[in-house]
Amino acid sequence: KIIEPDVGVITNINYAHAKNFKNIKQIALAKSEIINNIKPYGYIVLNADDNFFQLHKKIAEENKIKVVSFGIKSQKADIKLINIKPFGKKFRINVRIKNKKKYFVKVGWGYFFNMIYKLGWSIILSLHIGHTPHGVPSFVGNQQLQVCFNISW
């Protein structure tokens, strides 16, 4: 039995597992099994720049799964990388999150794309996090979120 996560993440569809499939669409359909197993009203984080974004979004919507998208090119992504600029020995990463501009300072070069999909994950977490009377973040109720990742570059 496949796990039934609350949240799934599909970063990219590529030929990493091509030897097991006839074409890339079969790879995309195989990865959609993650979406098909997410609990109803759960979440999927999808790459809006990926060629199979619309296919995965449609499958998610048919299964009553909420989509959080991220991207570099797509103007419609919930989380969009605007630019990266040197900031001393660090980098300032400007993003748009749900139509609000934000920035982050990151040490070192690389893994910027990873940071963008992790912002999607953090949006989902923020929907499930409350605060104690002392202002300390805590999960609302007695929740435990199960997550399924499928990452390939």
PDB file of C-alpha atoms in Angstrom:
ATOM      1  CA  LYS A   1       0.000   0.000   0.000  1.00  0.00           C
ATOM      2  CA  ILE A   2       1.272   3.447  -0.959  1.00  0.00           C
ATOM      3  CA  ILE A   3       1.412   6.112   1.741  1.00  0.00           C
ATOM      4  CA  GLU A   4      -1.448   8.615   1.718  1.00  0.00           C
ATOM      5  CA  PRO A   5       0.324  11.908   2.396  1.00  0.00           C
ATOM      6  CA  ASP A   6      -1.274  15.230   3.252  1.00  0.00           C
ATOM      7  CA  VAL A   7       1.227  17.030   1.022  1.00  0.00           C
ATOM      8  CA  GLY A   8       3.113  16.030  -2.104  1.00  0.00           C
ATOM      9  CA  VAL A   9       5.903  17.747  -4.031  1.00  0.00           C
ATOM     10  CA  ILE A  10       6.772  17.125  -7.690  1.00  0.00           C
ATOM     11  CA  THR A  11       9.655  19.347  -8.728  1.00  0.00           C
ATOM     12  CA  ASN A  12      10.259  18.287 -12.313  1.00  0.00           C
ATOM     13  CA  ILE A  13       9.528  15.694 -14.977  1.00  0.00           C
ATOM     14  CA  ASN A  14      12.637  14.595 -16.852  1.00  0.00           C
ATOM     15  CA  TYR A  15      14.346  11.513 -18.244  1.00  0.00           C
ATOM     16  CA  ALA A  16      15.961  10.430 -14.931  1.00  0.00           C
ATOM     17  CA  HIS A  17      13.972   7.164 -15.000  1.00  0.00           C
ATOM     18  CA  ALA A  18      13.558   6.864 -18.781  1.00  0.00           C
ATOM     19  CA  LYS A  19      14.788   3.271 -18.959  1.00  0.00           C
ATOM     20  CA  ASN A  20      11.572   2.172 -17.221  1.00  0.00           C
ATOM     21  CA  PHE A  21       9.201   4.030 -19.570  1.00  0.00           C
ATOM     22  CA  LYS A  22       8.477   4.366 -23.297  1.00  0.00           C
ATOM     23  CA  ASN A  23       8.261   8.180 -23.244  1.00  0.00           C
ATOM     24  CA  ILE A  24       8.312  11.205 -20.958  1.00  0.00           C
ATOM     25  CA  LYS A  25       4.495  11.381 -20.715  1.00  0.00           C
ATOM     26  CA  GLN A  26       4.549   7.924 -19.122  1.00  0.00           C
ATOM     27  CA  ILE A  27       7.033   9.290 -16.567  1.00  0.00           C
ATOM     28  CA  ALA A  28       4.663  12.199 -15.863  1.00  0.00           C
ATOM     29  CA  LEU A  29       1.710   9.839 -15.463  1.00  0.00           C
ATOM     30  CA  ALA A  30       3.734   7.619 -13.121  1.00  0.00           C
ATOM     31  CA  LYS A  31       4.615  10.633 -10.967  1.00  0.00           C
ATOM     32  CA  SER A  32       0.938  11.577 -10.884  1.00  0.00           C
ATOM     33  CA  GLU A  33       0.445   8.547  -8.631  1.00  0.00           C
ATOM     34  CA  ILE A  34       1.723  10.828  -5.869  1.00  0.00           C
ATOM     35  CA  ILE A  35      -1.235  13.162  -6.508  1.00  0.00           C
ATOM     36  CA  ASN A  36      -3.709  10.281  -6.747  1.00  0.00           C
ATOM     37  CA  ASN A  37      -2.679   9.108  -3.277  1.00  0.00           C
ATOM     38  CA  ILE A  38      -2.769  12.450  -1.446  1.00  0.00           C
ATOM     39  CA  LYS A  39      -5.623  12.651   1.028  1.00  0.00           C
ATOM     40  CA  PRO A  40      -8.644  14.637  -0.224  1.00  0.00           C
ATOM     41  CA  TYR A  41      -8.246  18.363   0.471  1.00  0.00           C
ATOM     42  CA  GLY A  42      -4.491  17.884   0.823  1.00  0.00           C
ATOM     43  CA  TYR A  43      -1.877  19.833  -1.111  1.00  0.00           C
ATOM     44  CA  ILE A  44       0.507  19.326  -4.006  1.00  0.00           C
ATOM     45  CA  VAL A  45       3.455  21.644  -4.708  1.00  0.00           C
ATOM     46  CA  LEU A  46       4.083  21.768  -8.464  1.00  0.00           C
ATOM     47  CA  ASN A  47       6.601  23.416 -10.770  1.00  0.00           C
ATOM     48  CA  ALA A  48       4.597  25.842 -12.933  1.00  0.00           C
ATOM     49  CA  ASP A  49       7.465  25.905 -15.469  1.00  0.00           C
ATOM     50  CA  ASP A  50       7.311  22.151 -16.057  1.00  0.00           C
ATOM     51  CA  ASN A  51       5.817  20.890 -19.340  1.00  0.00           C
ATOM     52  CA  PHE A  52       3.421  18.636 -17.400  1.00  0.00           C
ATOM     53  CA  PHE A  53       2.214  21.265 -14.909  1.00  0.00           C
ATOM     54  CA  GLN A  54      -1.269  21.537 -16.489  1.00  0.00           C
ATOM     55  CA  LEU A  55      -1.674  17.739 -16.545  1.00  0.00           C
ATOM     56  CA  HIS A  56      -0.732  17.430 -12.872  1.00  0.00           C
ATOM     57  CA  LYS A  57      -2.849  20.447 -11.897  1.00  0.00           C
ATOM     58  CA  LYS A  58      -5.894  18.917 -13.640  1.00  0.00           C
ATOM     59  CA  ILE A  59      -5.359  15.578 -11.847  1.00  0.00           C
ATOM     60  CA  ALA A  60      -5.030  17.420  -8.530  1.00  0.00           C
ATOM     61  CA  GLU A  61      -8.214  19.409  -9.063  1.00  0.00           C
ATOM     62  CA  GLU A  62     -10.131  16.242 -10.020  1.00  0.00           C
ATOM     63  CA  ASN A  63      -8.967  14.702  -6.724  1.00  0.00           C
ATOM     64  CA  LYS A  64      -9.854  17.810  -4.650  1.00  0.00           C
ATOM     65  CA  ILE A  65      -6.175  18.506  -3.981  1.00  0.00           C
ATOM     66  CA  LYS A  66      -5.078  22.135  -3.556  1.00  0.00           C
ATOM     67  CA  VAL A  67      -2.195  23.227  -5.808  1.00  0.00           C
ATOM     68  CA  VAL A  68       0.640  25.519  -4.719  1.00  0.00           C
ATOM     69  CA  SER A  69       2.857  26.385  -7.686  1.00  0.00           C
ATOM     70  CA  PHE A  70       6.384  27.718  -7.961  1.00  0.00           C
ATOM     71  CA  GLY A  71       8.450  28.821 -10.914  1.00  0.00           C
ATOM     72  CA  ILE A  72      10.956  31.059 -12.582  1.00  0.00           C
ATOM     73  CA  LYS A  73       9.305  31.676 -15.973  1.00  0.00           C
ATOM     74  CA  SER A  74       5.597  31.322 -15.215  1.00  0.00           C
ATOM     75  CA  GLN A  75       3.928  34.620 -14.313  1.00  0.00           C
ATOM     76  CA  LYS A  76       1.000  32.705 -12.793  1.00  0.00           C
ATOM     77  CA  ALA A  77       3.058  30.747 -10.244  1.00  0.00           C
ATOM     78  CA  ASP A  78       2.077  31.285  -6.595  1.00  0.00           C
ATOM     79  CA  ILE A  79       5.783  31.636  -5.837  1.00  0.00           C
ATOM     80  CA  LYS A  80       7.898  33.233  -8.554  1.00  0.00           C
ATOM     81  CA  LEU A  81      11.600  33.946  -8.535  1.00  0.00           C
ATOM     82  CA  ILE A  82      12.009  37.570  -9.657  1.00  0.00           C
ATOM     83  CA  ASN A  83      15.795  37.838  -9.539  1.00  0.00           C
ATOM     84  CA  ILE A  84      18.974  37.060  -7.640  1.00  0.00           C
ATOM     85  CA  LYS A  85      21.479  39.817  -6.893  1.00  0.00           C
ATOM     86  CA  PRO A  86      24.866  39.801  -5.166  1.00  0.00           C
ATOM     87  CA  PHE A  87      24.574  41.222  -1.666  1.00  0.00           C
ATOM     88  CA  GLY A  88      28.080  41.497  -0.226  1.00  0.00           C
ATOM     89  CA  LYS A  89      29.312  37.899   0.139  1.00  0.00           C
ATOM     90  CA  LYS A  90      25.715  36.669   0.075  1.00  0.00           C
ATOM     91  CA  PHE A  91      22.830  36.778  -2.395  1.00  0.00           C
ATOM     92  CA  ARG A  92      19.538  38.625  -2.178  1.00  0.00           C
ATOM     93  CA  ILE A  93      16.758  36.519  -3.656  1.00  0.00           C
ATOM     94  CA  ASN A  94      13.674  38.474  -4.678  1.00  0.00           C
ATOM     95  CA  VAL A  95      10.479  36.471  -4.994  1.00  0.00           C
ATOM     96  CA  ARG A  96       6.781  37.111  -5.405  1.00  0.00           C
ATOM     97  CA  ILE A  97       4.624  35.045  -3.072  1.00  0.00           C
ATOM     98  CA  LYS A  98       0.897  35.259  -3.768  1.00  0.00           C
ATOM     99  CA  ASN A  99       1.332  38.741  -5.344  1.00  0.00           C
ATOM    100  CA  LYS A 100       3.454  40.125  -2.489  1.00  0.00           C
ATOM    101  CA  LYS A 101       7.130  40.822  -3.079  1.00  0.00           C
ATOM    102  CA  LYS A 102       9.516  39.331  -0.518  1.00  0.00           C
ATOM    103  CA  TYR A 103      13.229  38.863  -0.375  1.00  0.00           C
ATOM    104  CA  PHE A 104      15.604  36.491   1.342  1.00  0.00           C
ATOM    105  CA  VAL A 105      19.333  36.656   1.877  1.00  0.00           C
ATOM    106  CA  LYS A 106      21.184  33.431   1.156  1.00  0.00           C
ATOM    107  CA  VAL A 107      24.797  32.485   1.746  1.00  0.00           C
ATOM    108  CA  GLY A 108      26.501  30.735  -1.157  1.00  0.00           C
ATOM    109  CA  TRP A 109      25.547  30.001  -4.729  1.00  0.00           C
ATOM    110  CA  GLY A 110      23.342  27.125  -5.764  1.00  0.00           C
ATOM    111  CA  TYR A 111      20.139  25.361  -4.809  1.00  0.00           C
ATOM    112  CA  PHE A 112      18.040  28.476  -5.442  1.00  0.00           C
ATOM    113  CA  PHE A 113      15.422  26.363  -7.203  1.00  0.00           C
ATOM    114  CA  ASN A 114      15.213  24.098  -4.127  1.00  0.00           C
ATOM    115  CA  MET A 115      14.542  27.152  -1.991  1.00  0.00           C
ATOM    116  CA  ILE A 116      11.636  28.195  -4.217  1.00  0.00           C
ATOM    117  CA  TYR A 117       9.726  24.906  -3.882  1.00  0.00           C
ATOM    118  CA  LYS A 118      10.479  24.904  -0.148  1.00  0.00           C
ATOM    119  CA  LEU A 119       8.690  28.256   0.048  1.00  0.00           C
ATOM    120  CA  GLY A 120       5.649  26.432  -1.350  1.00  0.00           C
ATOM    121  CA  TRP A 121       5.995  23.897   1.419  1.00  0.00           C
ATOM    122  CA  SER A 122       6.230  26.702   3.983  1.00  0.00           C
ATOM    123  CA  ILE A 123       2.984  28.270   2.700  1.00  0.00           C
ATOM    124  CA  ILE A 124       1.220  24.968   3.294  1.00  0.00           C
ATOM    125  CA  LEU A 125       2.759  24.635   6.748  1.00  0.00           C
ATOM    126  CA  SER A 126       1.676  28.161   7.669  1.00  0.00           C
ATOM    127  CA  LEU A 127      -1.918  27.144   6.971  1.00  0.00           C
ATOM    128  CA  HIS A 128      -1.599  24.397   9.568  1.00  0.00           C
ATOM    129  CA  ILE A 129       0.395  26.245  12.205  1.00  0.00           C
ATOM    130  CA  GLY A 130      -1.224  28.137  15.022  1.00  0.00           C
ATOM    131  CA  HIS A 131       0.395  29.857  17.979  1.00  0.00           C
ATOM    132  CA  THR A 132       0.400  29.087  21.665  1.00  0.00           C
ATOM    133  CA  PRO A 133      -0.680  31.859  24.078  1.00  0.00           C
ATOM    134  CA  HIS A 134       3.049  32.718  24.339  1.00  0.00           C
ATOM    135  CA  GLY A 135       3.387  33.215  20.560  1.00  0.00           C
ATOM    136  CA  VAL A 136       5.240  29.956  19.934  1.00  0.00           C
ATOM    137  CA  PRO A 137       4.283  28.271  16.623  1.00  0.00           C
ATOM    138  CA  SER A 138       2.527  24.940  17.002  1.00  0.00           C
ATOM    139  CA  PHE A 139       0.433  22.639  14.838  1.00  0.00           C
ATOM    140  CA  VAL A 140      -3.265  23.398  15.047  1.00  0.00           C
ATOM    141  CA  GLY A 141      -5.009  20.664  16.974  1.00  0.00           C
ATOM    142  CA  ASN A 142      -3.252  17.329  17.147  1.00  0.00           C
ATOM    143  CA  GLN A 143      -2.112  17.265  13.509  1.00  0.00           C
ATOM    144  CA  GLN A 144       0.729  15.409  11.919  1.00  0.00           C
ATOM    145  CA  LEU A 145       1.359  16.125   8.257  1.00  0.00           C
ATOM    146  CA  GLN A 146       2.675  13.338   6.057  1.00  0.00           C
ATOM    147  CA  VAL A 147       4.700  14.449   3.063  1.00  0.00           C
ATOM    148  CA  CYS A 148       5.748  12.682  -0.135  1.00  0.00           C
ATOM    149  CA  PHE A 149       8.559  14.184  -2.253  1.00  0.00           C
ATOM    150  CA  ASN A 150       9.578  13.293  -5.776  1.00  0.00           C
ATOM    151  CA  ILE A 151      12.592  15.370  -6.722  1.00  0.00           C
ATOM    152  CA  SER A 152      14.636  15.079  -9.879  1.00  0.00           C
ATOM    153  CA  TRP A 153      16.773  17.636 -11.717  1.00  0.00           C
TER     154      TRP A 153
END
